[in-house]
């Protein structure tokens, strides 16, 4: 029997604990799981240590930093994401490993309080930019999460001198360099969701982070307007655990909730949330909400929380400032506001409560067992 190709994922700083895993961690975990379970690769993830780890069936999760060199030596290909360990990347280059990266230009870091608050923010930002440039230079192949990210990556590769006429002659779509794997979910996640009973935590859920380019106050004020009109809508921010780059926004949300007397209607959850709880809560909600301000970050990416809509058939109330609403509109799951205000947001929330519009249980075209097929063909032919 031929040896199965061994794939190594570097999760970097992203947790694979069931209670703290976020959007990037879920993306890494579910792609790795799909490559192992549905495509038969031997897969291991190098991840931070945790008291418990997500169950990824056939995927090994290694948490001891001292195991990295052994894991790298044993693998046939290694996957890196954003903000990865530069030393690990350079070691993979020296050892002539097949390198696959999923990363985007570090635009969001331009707004990080942890960067802007430093005495030399330009120097601090340069570390992000340097790592991104190095990944462009040494990666053999790239995974892209959205059409806009694929387009910006192709342009960036061109500007970096990483695309030649022979590349385009080989494939006008650069299929040998870039695989489009839209934000989705694993088949096993869909099966586990179907086995979970829905539970109502709140009518409307803010399911991701509270970064400086978002506008959660419009959401809070919309809940306040609903209450003024006799509509007892409830809301929950599922991840309100403060970090250096989110604490100011979380404080502003908490202050506004208190000012409007909405403490019983708006939950800022600071407790760990298991994946089982997530399945139940998301399936029990009327809609998700994610409102952002105009800006480069929102114009050049699709937000990872669209996974929730595609997996659970959950409508997403979203701003008009970027491709997230456009992609979700194609899915039939977006409620795209004309502008970000308490009035327009309250109107959308009221309509959703009245209609209880829901999508399909999940959208199977976004299952990674489907969307990874093109990449797997490339990987098998290369290995």
Short mmCIF file of C-alpha atoms in Angstrom, two decimals:
data_model
loop_
_atom_site.label_atom_id
_atom_site.label_comp_id
_atom_site.label_asym_id
_atom_site.label_seq_id
_atom_site.Cartn_x
_atom_site.Cartn_y
_atom_site.Cartn_z
CA UNK A 1 0.00 0.00 0.00
CA UNK A 2 1.34 3.43 -0.96
CA UNK A 3 2.17 5.79 1.90
CA UNK A 4 -0.41 8.50 2.45
CA UNK A 5 0.86 12.04 1.93
CA UNK A 6 1.37 13.80 5.26
CA UNK A 7 0.15 17.37 5.64
CA UNK A 8 1.17 19.72 8.46
CA UNK A 9 -0.91 22.76 9.44
CA UNK A 10 0.64 25.48 11.58
CA UNK A 11 -2.25 27.01 13.53
CA UNK A 12 0.10 29.69 14.85
CA UNK A 13 -1.38 31.50 17.83
CA UNK A 14 -4.96 30.45 17.07
CA UNK A 15 -6.56 28.24 19.70
CA UNK A 16 -8.11 24.85 18.92
CA UNK A 17 -9.79 24.63 22.32
CA UNK A 18 -13.57 24.00 21.98
CA UNK A 19 -14.35 26.97 24.25
CA UNK A 20 -11.99 29.55 22.68
CA UNK A 21 -11.73 28.58 19.02
CA UNK A 22 -12.50 31.49 16.67
CA UNK A 23 -13.02 32.06 12.97
CA UNK A 24 -9.46 31.36 11.82
CA UNK A 25 -9.13 28.38 14.14
CA UNK A 26 -12.37 26.88 12.81
CA UNK A 27 -11.19 27.43 9.24
CA UNK A 28 -7.90 25.62 9.91
CA UNK A 29 -9.58 22.81 11.85
CA UNK A 30 -12.35 22.13 9.35
CA UNK A 31 -10.11 22.20 6.27
CA UNK A 32 -7.62 19.89 7.99
CA UNK A 33 -10.43 17.57 9.06
CA UNK A 34 -11.87 17.44 5.54
CA UNK A 35 -8.50 16.67 3.97
CA UNK A 36 -8.09 13.78 6.41
CA UNK A 37 -11.61 12.35 6.57
CA UNK A 38 -12.90 12.99 3.06
CA UNK A 39 -9.69 12.93 1.00
CA UNK A 40 -7.55 10.44 2.88
CA UNK A 41 -4.47 12.51 3.73
CA UNK A 42 -2.46 11.98 6.91
CA UNK A 43 -2.96 15.34 8.69
CA UNK A 44 -1.46 16.92 11.80
CA UNK A 45 -1.99 20.41 13.22
CA UNK A 46 0.60 22.20 15.36
CA UNK A 47 -1.49 24.28 17.78
CA UNK A 48 -1.14 26.13 21.10
CA UNK A 49 -1.47 24.06 24.26
CA UNK A 50 -4.96 23.92 25.80
CA UNK A 51 -6.79 22.03 28.55
CA UNK A 52 -8.95 20.40 25.89
CA UNK A 53 -8.92 20.27 22.09
CA UNK A 54 -11.59 20.02 19.43
CA UNK A 55 -12.39 16.53 18.15
CA UNK A 56 -11.24 16.34 14.53
CA UNK A 57 -11.64 12.60 14.11
CA UNK A 58 -8.57 11.41 12.17
CA UNK A 59 -6.50 14.60 12.59
CA UNK A 60 -3.63 14.63 15.09
CA UNK A 61 -3.23 17.85 17.09
CA UNK A 62 0.28 18.43 18.46
CA UNK A 63 0.68 21.09 21.15
CA UNK A 64 4.31 20.73 22.27
CA UNK A 65 6.52 23.36 20.60
CA UNK A 66 9.44 20.95 20.75
CA UNK A 67 7.66 18.64 18.31
CA UNK A 68 7.75 21.16 15.45
CA UNK A 69 11.00 20.04 13.84
CA UNK A 70 9.96 16.40 13.89
CA UNK A 71 6.55 17.23 12.42
CA UNK A 72 8.08 19.40 9.73
CA UNK A 73 10.61 16.71 8.84
CA UNK A 74 7.86 14.10 8.45
CA UNK A 75 5.48 16.17 6.32
CA UNK A 76 5.17 16.41 2.55
CA UNK A 77 3.49 19.84 2.61
CA UNK A 78 3.02 22.52 5.24
CA UNK A 79 0.22 25.09 5.55
CA UNK A 80 0.73 28.56 7.04
CA UNK A 81 -1.82 31.28 7.83
CA UNK A 82 -1.67 34.92 8.81
CA UNK A 83 0.66 36.17 11.55
CA UNK A 84 2.54 32.87 11.52
CA UNK A 85 5.85 32.23 13.25
CA UNK A 86 8.54 33.62 10.94
CA UNK A 87 11.09 31.10 12.22
CA UNK A 88 8.85 28.18 11.29
CA UNK A 89 8.26 29.61 7.83
CA UNK A 90 11.98 30.05 7.21
CA UNK A 91 12.69 26.54 8.43
CA UNK A 92 10.17 25.16 5.94
CA UNK A 93 11.99 27.09 3.20
CA UNK A 94 15.39 25.71 4.23
CA UNK A 95 14.03 22.16 4.34
CA UNK A 96 12.52 22.61 0.85
CA UNK A 97 8.99 21.76 1.91
CA UNK A 98 5.96 22.39 -0.29
CA UNK A 99 4.50 25.57 1.26
CA UNK A 100 0.81 26.50 1.04
CA UNK A 101 -0.39 29.77 2.55
CA UNK A 102 -3.74 31.34 3.31
CA UNK A 103 -3.17 34.98 4.08
CA UNK A 104 -4.33 38.43 3.07
CA UNK A 105 -2.58 41.78 2.95
CA UNK A 106 -2.25 43.10 6.54
CA UNK A 107 -4.79 45.90 6.18
CA UNK A 108 -6.72 45.33 9.39
CA UNK A 109 -3.51 45.66 11.41
CA UNK A 110 -3.31 49.28 10.29
CA UNK A 111 -6.17 49.96 12.73
CA UNK A 112 -5.06 47.83 15.68
CA UNK A 113 -4.86 49.88 18.92
CA UNK A 114 -1.91 47.65 19.89
CA UNK A 115 -0.07 48.97 16.83
CA UNK A 116 -1.26 52.57 16.83
CA UNK A 117 -0.52 52.96 20.55
CA UNK A 118 3.15 52.15 20.21
CA UNK A 119 5.82 54.84 20.19
CA UNK A 120 6.77 53.84 16.62
CA UNK A 121 3.61 52.41 15.00
CA UNK A 122 5.21 52.36 11.54
CA UNK A 123 7.93 50.04 12.80
CA UNK A 124 5.42 47.82 14.58
CA UNK A 125 3.34 47.54 11.43
CA UNK A 126 6.41 46.75 9.34
CA UNK A 127 6.66 43.37 11.09
CA UNK A 128 3.25 42.35 9.73
CA UNK A 129 4.08 43.64 6.26
CA UNK A 130 7.46 41.93 6.17
CA UNK A 131 5.97 38.56 7.08
CA UNK A 132 3.26 38.89 4.44
CA UNK A 133 5.83 39.82 1.78
CA UNK A 134 7.94 36.81 2.71
CA UNK A 135 4.97 34.46 2.41
CA UNK A 136 4.28 35.84 -1.06
CA UNK A 137 7.87 35.12 -1.98
CA UNK A 138 8.24 31.56 -0.69
CA UNK A 139 4.76 29.99 -0.94
CA UNK A 140 4.17 27.56 -3.78
CA UNK A 141 0.39 27.78 -3.60
CA UNK A 142 -2.30 29.90 -1.94
CA UNK A 143 -5.80 29.27 -0.64
CA UNK A 144 -8.27 32.16 -0.93
CA UNK A 145 -11.46 32.60 1.09
CA UNK A 146 -13.37 34.93 -1.25
CA UNK A 147 -13.43 36.33 -4.74
CA UNK A 148 -12.19 39.74 -3.62
CA UNK A 149 -9.28 38.18 -1.72
CA UNK A 150 -8.37 36.12 -4.78
CA UNK A 151 -8.34 39.24 -6.95
CA UNK A 152 -6.26 41.28 -4.52
CA UNK A 153 -3.82 38.39 -4.06
CA UNK A 154 -3.34 38.04 -7.82
CA UNK A 155 -2.63 41.76 -8.10
CA UNK A 156 -0.23 41.64 -5.16
CA UNK A 157 1.62 38.63 -6.60
CA UNK A 158 1.95 40.50 -9.88
CA UNK A 159 3.34 43.59 -8.15
CA UNK A 160 5.78 41.38 -6.22
CA UNK A 161 7.09 39.82 -9.43
CA UNK A 162 5.66 36.40 -8.59
CA UNK A 163 3.61 35.98 -11.80
CA UNK A 164 5.18 35.46 -15.21
CA UNK A 165 3.79 35.19 -18.76
CA UNK A 166 4.37 31.44 -18.60
CA UNK A 167 2.19 31.26 -15.47
CA UNK A 168 -0.73 32.84 -17.31
CA UNK A 169 -0.08 30.70 -20.39
CA UNK A 170 -0.32 27.62 -18.18
CA UNK A 171 -3.60 28.79 -16.64
CA UNK A 172 -5.37 32.13 -17.21
CA UNK A 173 -6.94 31.68 -13.76
CA UNK A 174 -3.59 30.84 -12.11
CA UNK A 175 -5.04 27.53 -10.92
CA UNK A 176 -1.50 26.26 -10.33
CA UNK A 177 -0.87 29.09 -7.84
CA UNK A 178 -4.26 29.92 -6.28
CA UNK A 179 -7.19 27.75 -5.17
CA UNK A 180 -10.49 29.41 -4.33
CA UNK A 181 -11.96 27.73 -1.22
CA UNK A 182 -14.82 29.95 -0.02
CA UNK A 183 -15.64 30.27 3.65
CA UNK A 184 -17.65 27.20 4.53
CA UNK A 185 -17.72 24.26 6.91
CA UNK A 186 -16.84 20.60 7.19
CA UNK A 187 -19.26 17.78 6.56
CA UNK A 188 -18.84 16.60 10.16
CA UNK A 189 -19.75 20.07 11.50
CA UNK A 190 -22.95 19.97 9.47
CA UNK A 191 -23.77 16.53 10.85
CA UNK A 192 -23.14 17.65 14.44
CA UNK A 193 -25.28 20.75 13.95
CA UNK A 194 -28.18 18.63 12.69
CA UNK A 195 -27.96 16.50 15.83
CA UNK A 196 -28.21 19.54 18.14
CA UNK A 197 -31.50 20.95 19.41
CA UNK A 198 -31.87 24.72 18.82
CA UNK A 199 -31.85 26.94 21.90
CA UNK A 200 -32.85 30.61 22.08
CA UNK A 201 -30.22 32.72 23.80
CA UNK A 202 -31.26 35.91 21.99
CA UNK A 203 -33.17 36.90 18.87
CA UNK A 204 -30.12 38.49 17.25
CA UNK A 205 -26.48 37.46 17.58
CA UNK A 206 -23.23 39.32 17.01
CA UNK A 207 -21.18 36.19 16.41
CA UNK A 208 -17.60 37.43 16.01
CA UNK A 209 -15.10 39.93 17.32
CA UNK A 210 -15.65 43.58 18.21
CA UNK A 211 -12.93 45.31 16.23
CA UNK A 212 -12.42 49.03 15.79
CA UNK A 213 -13.77 49.07 12.22
CA UNK A 214 -17.16 47.68 13.31
CA UNK A 215 -20.19 49.69 14.48
CA UNK A 216 -21.89 47.64 17.21
CA UNK A 217 -23.44 50.77 18.76
CA UNK A 218 -25.91 51.02 15.86
CA UNK A 219 -27.02 47.48 16.76
CA UNK A 220 -27.50 48.37 20.45
CA UNK A 221 -29.37 51.56 19.59
CA UNK A 222 -31.59 49.59 17.17
CA UNK A 223 -32.55 47.23 20.00
CA UNK A 224 -33.40 50.31 22.05
CA UNK A 225 -35.65 51.64 19.26
CA UNK A 226 -37.41 48.29 19.03
CA UNK A 227 -38.18 48.45 22.75
CA UNK A 228 -39.48 52.01 22.42
CA UNK A 229 -41.89 50.69 19.79
CA UNK A 230 -43.09 47.83 21.98
CA UNK A 231 -41.02 45.12 20.28
CA UNK A 232 -39.14 43.10 22.90
CA UNK A 233 -36.16 42.16 20.75
CA UNK A 234 -33.10 40.69 22.45
CA UNK A 235 -29.44 40.64 21.40
CA UNK A 236 -26.23 38.91 22.39
CA UNK A 237 -22.58 39.60 21.66
CA UNK A 238 -21.22 36.06 21.84
CA UNK A 239 -17.57 37.03 22.20
CA UNK A 240 -17.23 40.02 24.51
CA UNK A 241 -14.04 38.88 26.21
CA UNK A 242 -11.76 41.95 26.00
CA UNK A 243 -8.34 41.93 24.36
CA UNK A 244 -5.89 44.81 23.80
CA UNK A 245 -7.43 45.45 20.37
CA UNK A 246 -11.12 45.11 21.36
CA UNK A 247 -11.45 46.33 24.96
CA UNK A 248 -12.24 49.95 24.01
CA UNK A 249 -15.07 48.88 21.68
CA UNK A 250 -16.47 46.45 24.26
CA UNK A 251 -16.41 49.19 26.91
CA UNK A 252 -18.30 51.54 24.58
CA UNK A 253 -20.96 48.89 23.95
CA UNK A 254 -21.38 48.18 27.66
CA UNK A 255 -21.69 51.91 28.40
CA UNK A 256 -24.35 52.40 25.72
CA UNK A 257 -26.34 49.40 26.93
CA UNK A 258 -26.39 50.92 30.43
CA UNK A 259 -27.33 54.39 29.15
CA UNK A 260 -30.30 52.94 27.26
CA UNK A 261 -31.38 50.69 30.16
CA UNK A 262 -31.04 47.54 28.04
CA UNK A 263 -29.17 45.36 30.53
CA UNK A 264 -31.94 42.74 30.46
CA UNK A 265 -32.18 42.77 26.66
CA UNK A 266 -28.54 42.84 25.53
CA UNK A 267 -26.05 40.23 26.70
CA UNK A 268 -22.30 40.77 26.48
CA UNK A 269 -21.12 37.21 26.91
CA UNK A 270 -17.71 36.81 28.56
CA UNK A 271 -18.04 33.10 29.30
CA UNK A 272 -16.42 30.38 27.18
CA UNK A 273 -18.80 28.93 24.62
CA UNK A 274 -18.56 25.26 23.65
CA UNK A 275 -19.09 24.20 20.05
CA UNK A 276 -22.24 22.35 21.13
CA UNK A 277 -23.59 25.55 22.70
CA UNK A 278 -22.72 27.41 19.52
CA UNK A 279 -24.65 24.90 17.40
CA UNK A 280 -27.70 25.27 19.63
CA UNK A 281 -27.62 29.06 20.03
CA UNK A 282 -27.06 29.88 16.36
CA UNK A 283 -29.83 27.57 15.24
CA UNK A 284 -32.17 29.17 17.75
CA UNK A 285 -31.64 32.77 16.62
CA UNK A 286 -33.63 34.85 14.16
CA UNK A 287 -30.53 36.35 12.52
CA UNK A 288 -26.91 37.30 12.89
CA UNK A 289 -25.77 40.93 12.82
CA UNK A 290 -22.45 42.38 11.66
CA UNK A 291 -22.26 46.12 11.00
CA UNK A 292 -19.06 47.81 9.86
CA UNK A 293 -17.92 51.27 8.91
CA UNK A 294 -16.62 52.13 5.43
CA UNK A 295 -12.94 51.30 5.07
CA UNK A 296 -10.29 49.30 3.28
CA UNK A 297 -10.60 46.29 5.60
CA UNK A 298 -14.27 45.85 4.76
CA UNK A 299 -13.76 46.49 1.05
CA UNK A 300 -11.03 43.86 0.64
CA UNK A 301 -12.33 40.85 2.57
CA UNK A 302 -15.36 38.73 3.33
CA UNK A 303 -15.92 38.25 7.04
CA UNK A 304 -15.37 34.79 8.44
CA UNK A 305 -18.70 34.84 10.26
CA UNK A 306 -20.48 34.11 6.97
CA UNK A 307 -19.67 30.50 7.93
CA UNK A 308 -22.45 30.71 10.50
CA UNK A 309 -25.01 31.77 7.90
CA UNK A 310 -23.97 29.09 5.42
CA UNK A 311 -23.88 26.32 8.01
CA UNK A 312 -27.10 27.15 9.86
CA UNK A 313 -29.10 28.95 7.17
CA UNK A 314 -28.97 32.04 9.39
CA UNK A 315 -29.79 35.42 7.80
CA UNK A 316 -27.12 38.08 8.30
CA UNK A 317 -27.94 41.76 8.80
CA UNK A 318 -24.95 43.49 7.24
CA UNK A 319 -23.74 46.92 6.15
CA UNK A 320 -23.44 47.90 2.46
CA UNK A 321 -19.71 48.68 2.70
CA UNK A 322 -17.94 45.83 0.99
CA UNK A 323 -18.25 42.35 -0.53
CA UNK A 324 -19.63 40.55 2.53
CA UNK A 325 -23.18 41.65 1.77
CA UNK A 326 -22.69 40.96 -1.92
CA UNK A 327 -21.56 37.36 -1.32
CA UNK A 328 -24.30 36.73 1.22
CA UNK A 329 -26.81 38.25 -1.19
CA UNK A 330 -25.85 35.63 -3.75
CA UNK A 331 -26.56 33.02 -1.08
CA UNK A 332 -29.98 34.55 -0.39
CA UNK A 333 -29.02 35.08 3.25
CA UNK A 334 -28.13 38.78 3.46
CA UNK A 335 -30.23 41.62 4.73
CA UNK A 336 -28.12 44.47 3.39
CA UNK A 337 -28.89 47.82 5.02
CA UNK A 338 -28.96 50.97 2.92
CA UNK A 339 -26.97 52.76 5.62
CA UNK A 340 -25.78 52.15 9.17
CA UNK A 341 -28.19 53.81 11.57
CA UNK A 342 -30.36 52.78 14.46
CA UNK A 343 -33.46 53.45 12.36
CA UNK A 344 -32.57 51.27 9.37
CA UNK A 345 -31.18 48.52 11.60
CA UNK A 346 -34.30 48.48 13.80
CA UNK A 347 -36.47 48.23 10.69
CA UNK A 348 -34.53 45.18 9.48
CA UNK A 349 -34.67 43.52 12.90
CA UNK A 350 -38.41 44.11 13.13
CA UNK A 351 -39.01 42.63 9.67
CA UNK A 352 -36.97 39.55 10.58
CA UNK A 353 -38.89 39.02 13.82
CA UNK A 354 -42.19 39.37 12.00
CA UNK A 355 -41.33 37.11 9.07
CA UNK A 356 -39.03 34.57 10.75
CA UNK A 357 -37.37 34.10 7.38
CA UNK A 358 -34.79 31.32 7.49
CA UNK A 359 -32.60 29.81 4.83
CA UNK A 360 -31.98 26.13 4.28
CA UNK A 361 -30.60 24.17 7.21
CA UNK A 362 -27.24 24.54 5.56
CA UNK A 363 -25.86 25.21 2.10
CA UNK A 364 -24.06 22.05 0.95
CA UNK A 365 -22.26 23.82 -1.89
CA UNK A 366 -20.04 25.40 0.78
CA UNK A 367 -19.03 22.11 2.37
CA UNK A 368 -15.24 21.80 2.22
CA UNK A 369 -15.54 18.29 0.81
CA UNK A 370 -16.93 20.04 -2.29
CA UNK A 371 -14.91 23.25 -2.45
CA UNK A 372 -11.51 21.63 -1.81
CA UNK A 373 -11.71 19.32 -4.82
CA UNK A 374 -9.75 21.59 -7.17
CA UNK A 375 -7.04 22.17 -4.59
CA UNK A 376 -6.77 18.44 -3.88
CA UNK A 377 -6.28 17.74 -7.58
CA UNK A 378 -3.43 20.25 -7.65
CA UNK A 379 -1.94 18.87 -4.43
CA UNK A 380 -2.03 15.26 -5.63
CA UNK A 381 -0.48 16.15 -8.98
CA UNK A 382 2.27 18.17 -7.25
CA UNK A 383 3.10 15.61 -4.58
#
